[in-house]
Coordinates of C-alpha atoms in Angstrom, one line a residue:
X71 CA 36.7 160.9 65.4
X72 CA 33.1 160.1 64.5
X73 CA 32.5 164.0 63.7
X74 CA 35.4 164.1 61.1
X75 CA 34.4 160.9 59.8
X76 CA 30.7 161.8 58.9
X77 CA 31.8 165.1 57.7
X78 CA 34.3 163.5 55.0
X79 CA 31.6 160.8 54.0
X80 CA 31.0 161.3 50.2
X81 CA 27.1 163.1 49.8
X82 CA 24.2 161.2 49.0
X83 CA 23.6 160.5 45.2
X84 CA 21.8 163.3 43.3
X85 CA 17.8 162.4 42.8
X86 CA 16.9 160.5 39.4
X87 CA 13.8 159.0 38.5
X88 CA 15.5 155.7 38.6
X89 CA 15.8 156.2 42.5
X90 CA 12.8 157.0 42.9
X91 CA 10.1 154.6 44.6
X92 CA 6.7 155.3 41.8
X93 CA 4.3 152.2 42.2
X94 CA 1.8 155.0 43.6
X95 CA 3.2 157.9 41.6
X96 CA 4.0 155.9 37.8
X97 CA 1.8 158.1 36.2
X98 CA 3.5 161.4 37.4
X99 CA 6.9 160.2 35.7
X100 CA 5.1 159.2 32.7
X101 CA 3.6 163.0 32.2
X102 CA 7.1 164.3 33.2
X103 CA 9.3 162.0 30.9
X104 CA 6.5 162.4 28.0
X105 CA 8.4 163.7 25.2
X106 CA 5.6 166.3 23.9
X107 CA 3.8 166.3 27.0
X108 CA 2.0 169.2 28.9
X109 CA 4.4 172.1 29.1
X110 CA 3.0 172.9 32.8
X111 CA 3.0 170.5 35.6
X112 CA 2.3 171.5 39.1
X113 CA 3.5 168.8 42.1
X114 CA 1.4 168.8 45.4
X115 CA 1.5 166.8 48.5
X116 CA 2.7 166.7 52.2
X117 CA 6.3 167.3 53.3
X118 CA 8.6 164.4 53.0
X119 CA 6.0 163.0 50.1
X120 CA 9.2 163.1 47.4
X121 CA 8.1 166.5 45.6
X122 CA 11.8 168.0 45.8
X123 CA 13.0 164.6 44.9
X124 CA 11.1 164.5 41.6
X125 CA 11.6 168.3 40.5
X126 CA 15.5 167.4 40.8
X127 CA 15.4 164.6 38.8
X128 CA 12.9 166.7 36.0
X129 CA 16.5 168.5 35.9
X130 CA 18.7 165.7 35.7
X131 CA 16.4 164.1 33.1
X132 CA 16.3 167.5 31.2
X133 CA 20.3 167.9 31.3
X134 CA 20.9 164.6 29.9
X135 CA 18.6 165.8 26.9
X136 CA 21.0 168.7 26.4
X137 CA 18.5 171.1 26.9
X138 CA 19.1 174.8 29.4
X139 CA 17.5 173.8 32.9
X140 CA 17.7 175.2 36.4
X141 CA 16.1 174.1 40.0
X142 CA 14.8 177.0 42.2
X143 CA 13.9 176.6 45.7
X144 CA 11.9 179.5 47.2
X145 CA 12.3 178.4 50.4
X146 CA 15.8 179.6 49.9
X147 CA 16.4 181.7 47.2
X148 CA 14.9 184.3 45.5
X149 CA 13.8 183.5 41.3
X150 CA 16.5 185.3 39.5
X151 CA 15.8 187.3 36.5
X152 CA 18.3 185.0 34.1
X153 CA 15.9 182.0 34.5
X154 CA 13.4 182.9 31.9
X155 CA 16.7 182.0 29.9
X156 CA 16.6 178.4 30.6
X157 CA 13.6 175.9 28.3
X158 CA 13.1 173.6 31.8
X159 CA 12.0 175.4 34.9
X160 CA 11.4 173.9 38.3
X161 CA 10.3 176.1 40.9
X162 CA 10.3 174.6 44.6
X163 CA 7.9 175.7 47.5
X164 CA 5.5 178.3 45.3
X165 CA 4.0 178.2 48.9
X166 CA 7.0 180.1 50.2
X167 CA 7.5 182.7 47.3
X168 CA 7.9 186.2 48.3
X169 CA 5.6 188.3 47.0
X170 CA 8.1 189.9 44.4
X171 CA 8.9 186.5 43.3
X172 CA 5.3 185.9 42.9
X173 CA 5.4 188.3 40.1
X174 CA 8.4 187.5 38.3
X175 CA 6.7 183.6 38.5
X176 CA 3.6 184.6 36.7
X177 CA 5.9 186.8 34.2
X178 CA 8.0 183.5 33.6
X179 CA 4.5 181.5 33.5
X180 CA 3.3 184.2 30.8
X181 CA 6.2 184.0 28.7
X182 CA 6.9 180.5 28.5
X183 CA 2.6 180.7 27.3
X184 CA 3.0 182.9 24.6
X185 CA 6.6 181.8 22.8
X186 CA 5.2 178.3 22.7
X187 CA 8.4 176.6 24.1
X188 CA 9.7 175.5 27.2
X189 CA 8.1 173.8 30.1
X190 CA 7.8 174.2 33.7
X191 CA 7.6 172.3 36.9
X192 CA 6.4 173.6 39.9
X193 CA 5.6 171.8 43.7
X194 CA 4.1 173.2 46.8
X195 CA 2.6 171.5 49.9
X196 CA -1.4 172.6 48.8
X197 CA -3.7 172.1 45.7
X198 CA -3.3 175.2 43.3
X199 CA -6.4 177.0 44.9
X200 CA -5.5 176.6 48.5
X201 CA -2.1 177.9 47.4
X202 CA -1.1 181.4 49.4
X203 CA 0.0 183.1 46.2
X204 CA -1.6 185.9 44.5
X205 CA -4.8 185.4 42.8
X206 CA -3.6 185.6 38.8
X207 CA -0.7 183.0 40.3
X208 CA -2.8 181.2 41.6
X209 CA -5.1 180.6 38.8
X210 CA -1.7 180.0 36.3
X211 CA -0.9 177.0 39.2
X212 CA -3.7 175.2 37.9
X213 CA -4.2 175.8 34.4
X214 CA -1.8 172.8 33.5
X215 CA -1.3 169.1 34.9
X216 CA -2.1 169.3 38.7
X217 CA -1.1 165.8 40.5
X218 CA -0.8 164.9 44.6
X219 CA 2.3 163.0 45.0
X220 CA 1.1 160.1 47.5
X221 CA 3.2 159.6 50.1
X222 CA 4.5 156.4 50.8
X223 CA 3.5 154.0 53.6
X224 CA 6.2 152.9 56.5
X225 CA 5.8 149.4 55.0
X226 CA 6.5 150.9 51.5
X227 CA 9.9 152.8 53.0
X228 CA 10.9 149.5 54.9
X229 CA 10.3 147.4 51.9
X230 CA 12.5 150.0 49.5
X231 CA 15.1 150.0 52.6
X232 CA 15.2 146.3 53.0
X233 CA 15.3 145.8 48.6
X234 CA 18.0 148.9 48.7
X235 CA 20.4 147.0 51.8
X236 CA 20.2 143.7 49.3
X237 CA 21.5 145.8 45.8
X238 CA 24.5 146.6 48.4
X239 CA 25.1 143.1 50.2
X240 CA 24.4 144.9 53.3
X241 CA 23.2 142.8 56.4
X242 CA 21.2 145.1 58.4
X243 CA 18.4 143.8 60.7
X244 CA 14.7 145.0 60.5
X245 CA 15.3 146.9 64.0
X246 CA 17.8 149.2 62.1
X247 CA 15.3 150.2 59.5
X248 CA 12.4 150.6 61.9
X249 CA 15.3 152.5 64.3
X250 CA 15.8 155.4 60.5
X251 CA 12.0 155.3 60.3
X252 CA 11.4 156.8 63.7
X253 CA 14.3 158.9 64.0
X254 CA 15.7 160.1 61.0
X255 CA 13.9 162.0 58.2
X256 CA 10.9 160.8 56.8
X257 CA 11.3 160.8 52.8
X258 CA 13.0 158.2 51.2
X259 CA 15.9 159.9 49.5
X260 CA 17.3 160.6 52.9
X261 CA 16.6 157.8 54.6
X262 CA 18.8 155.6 51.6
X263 CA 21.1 158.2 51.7
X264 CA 21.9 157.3 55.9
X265 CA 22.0 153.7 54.9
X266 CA 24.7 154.6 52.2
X267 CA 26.4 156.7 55.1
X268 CA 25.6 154.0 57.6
X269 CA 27.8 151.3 55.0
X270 CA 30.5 153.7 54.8
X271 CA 31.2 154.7 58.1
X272 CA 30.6 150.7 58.8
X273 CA 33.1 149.5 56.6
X274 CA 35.8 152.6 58.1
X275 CA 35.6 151.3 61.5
X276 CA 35.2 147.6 61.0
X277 CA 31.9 147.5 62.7
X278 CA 28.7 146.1 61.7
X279 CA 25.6 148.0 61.4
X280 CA 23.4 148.1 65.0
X281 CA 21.1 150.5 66.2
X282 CA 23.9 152.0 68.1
X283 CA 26.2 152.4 65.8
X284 CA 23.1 154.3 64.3
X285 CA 22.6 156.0 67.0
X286 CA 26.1 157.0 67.4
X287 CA 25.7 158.7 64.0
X288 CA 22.7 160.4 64.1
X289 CA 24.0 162.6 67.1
X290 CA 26.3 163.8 64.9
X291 CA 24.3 164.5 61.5
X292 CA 21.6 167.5 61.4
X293 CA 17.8 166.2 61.3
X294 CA 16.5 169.2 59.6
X295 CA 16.2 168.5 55.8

């Protein structure tokens, strides 16, 4: 019963900037929301550090302006040819690009250079240098705005848990939170996105949330992100 129940739990809301925790990143979403700001952008940071979360919401924010946008992730996908035909661009994981993709990257860079118009975002886990792209890629990483996204503390994720549990008139105890911190996944998207599942699945059974009752779910939900 618990399988089927997690599987028909509604999926976690799609990133926004408005979900997203900024104190130590504020002037990231300022350069990315900036009206006429710099066409190129390029995220780095440590795993979990809210990079994907960020590039998503680029997209959001760029659909709600009407304007053609797509999210890659080379960790999974290869860059299709028809993205040069989108203005907003995100490109997940450079790290990870094969090395075709690598090419049809720095074509995309080039032609977004020369027309003048369009913008795009790109993330991967080292500073443009360090990256392990080709060298002309490499240099085109940097040539733009180049910010670390800081991770966030455990106090800063228990304080965003505690303020998030509140907005929903949850009562969950500090032992739950501290319970997510250690054994669920470490960026903050998902770790709101189990409390949401966590109030669901509370509210279906009639049973308030414990650490075993998050326990109980956790053995049934995948820890790789």
């Amino acid at each position: 019963m618990l399988d089927q129940l997690v599987l028909d739990l509604s999926p976690t809301p799609l990133p926004g900037f408005d979900n997203f925790l900024a104190q130590r990143n504020s002037e990231i979403i300022a350069a990315l929301t900036a009206e006429g700001g710099e066409r190129f952008v390029y995220l780095w940071g440590e795993p979990g550090c809210g990079k994907t979360h960020l590039l998503q919401a680029w997209i959001a924010h760029a659909e709600l302006l009407g304007r053609a946008s797509i999210y890659l992730d080379a960790k999974h996908e290869q860059l299709p040819d028809f993205a040069r035909e989108a203005s907003f661009i995100a490109v997940d994981h450079v790290d990870k690009l094969a090395p075709d993709d690598q090419i049809m990257l720095f074509s995309i860079y080039n032609s977004l250079k020369e027309s003048g118009e369009g913008r795009l975002l790109m993330a991967g886990h080292q500073p443009p240098m360090q990256a392990p792209v080709r060298d002309d890629l490499r240099t085109r990483l940097g040539w733009g705005l180049v910010f670390e996204v800081k991770a966030l503390s455990d106090d800063d994720k228990l304080a965003a848990l505690r303020h998030h549990a509140a907005e929903r008139q949850l009562a969950i105890g500090d032992d739950v939170f501290r319970y997510l911190l250690t054994h669920w996944r470490r960026d903050l998207s998902s770790l709101i996105g189990m409390l949401d599942m966590l109030d669901r699945y509370s509210l279906a059974l009639r049973r308030p949330i414990t650490v075993p009752l998050v326990k109980n779910v956790l053995q049934t939900t995948p820890t790789e992100s």
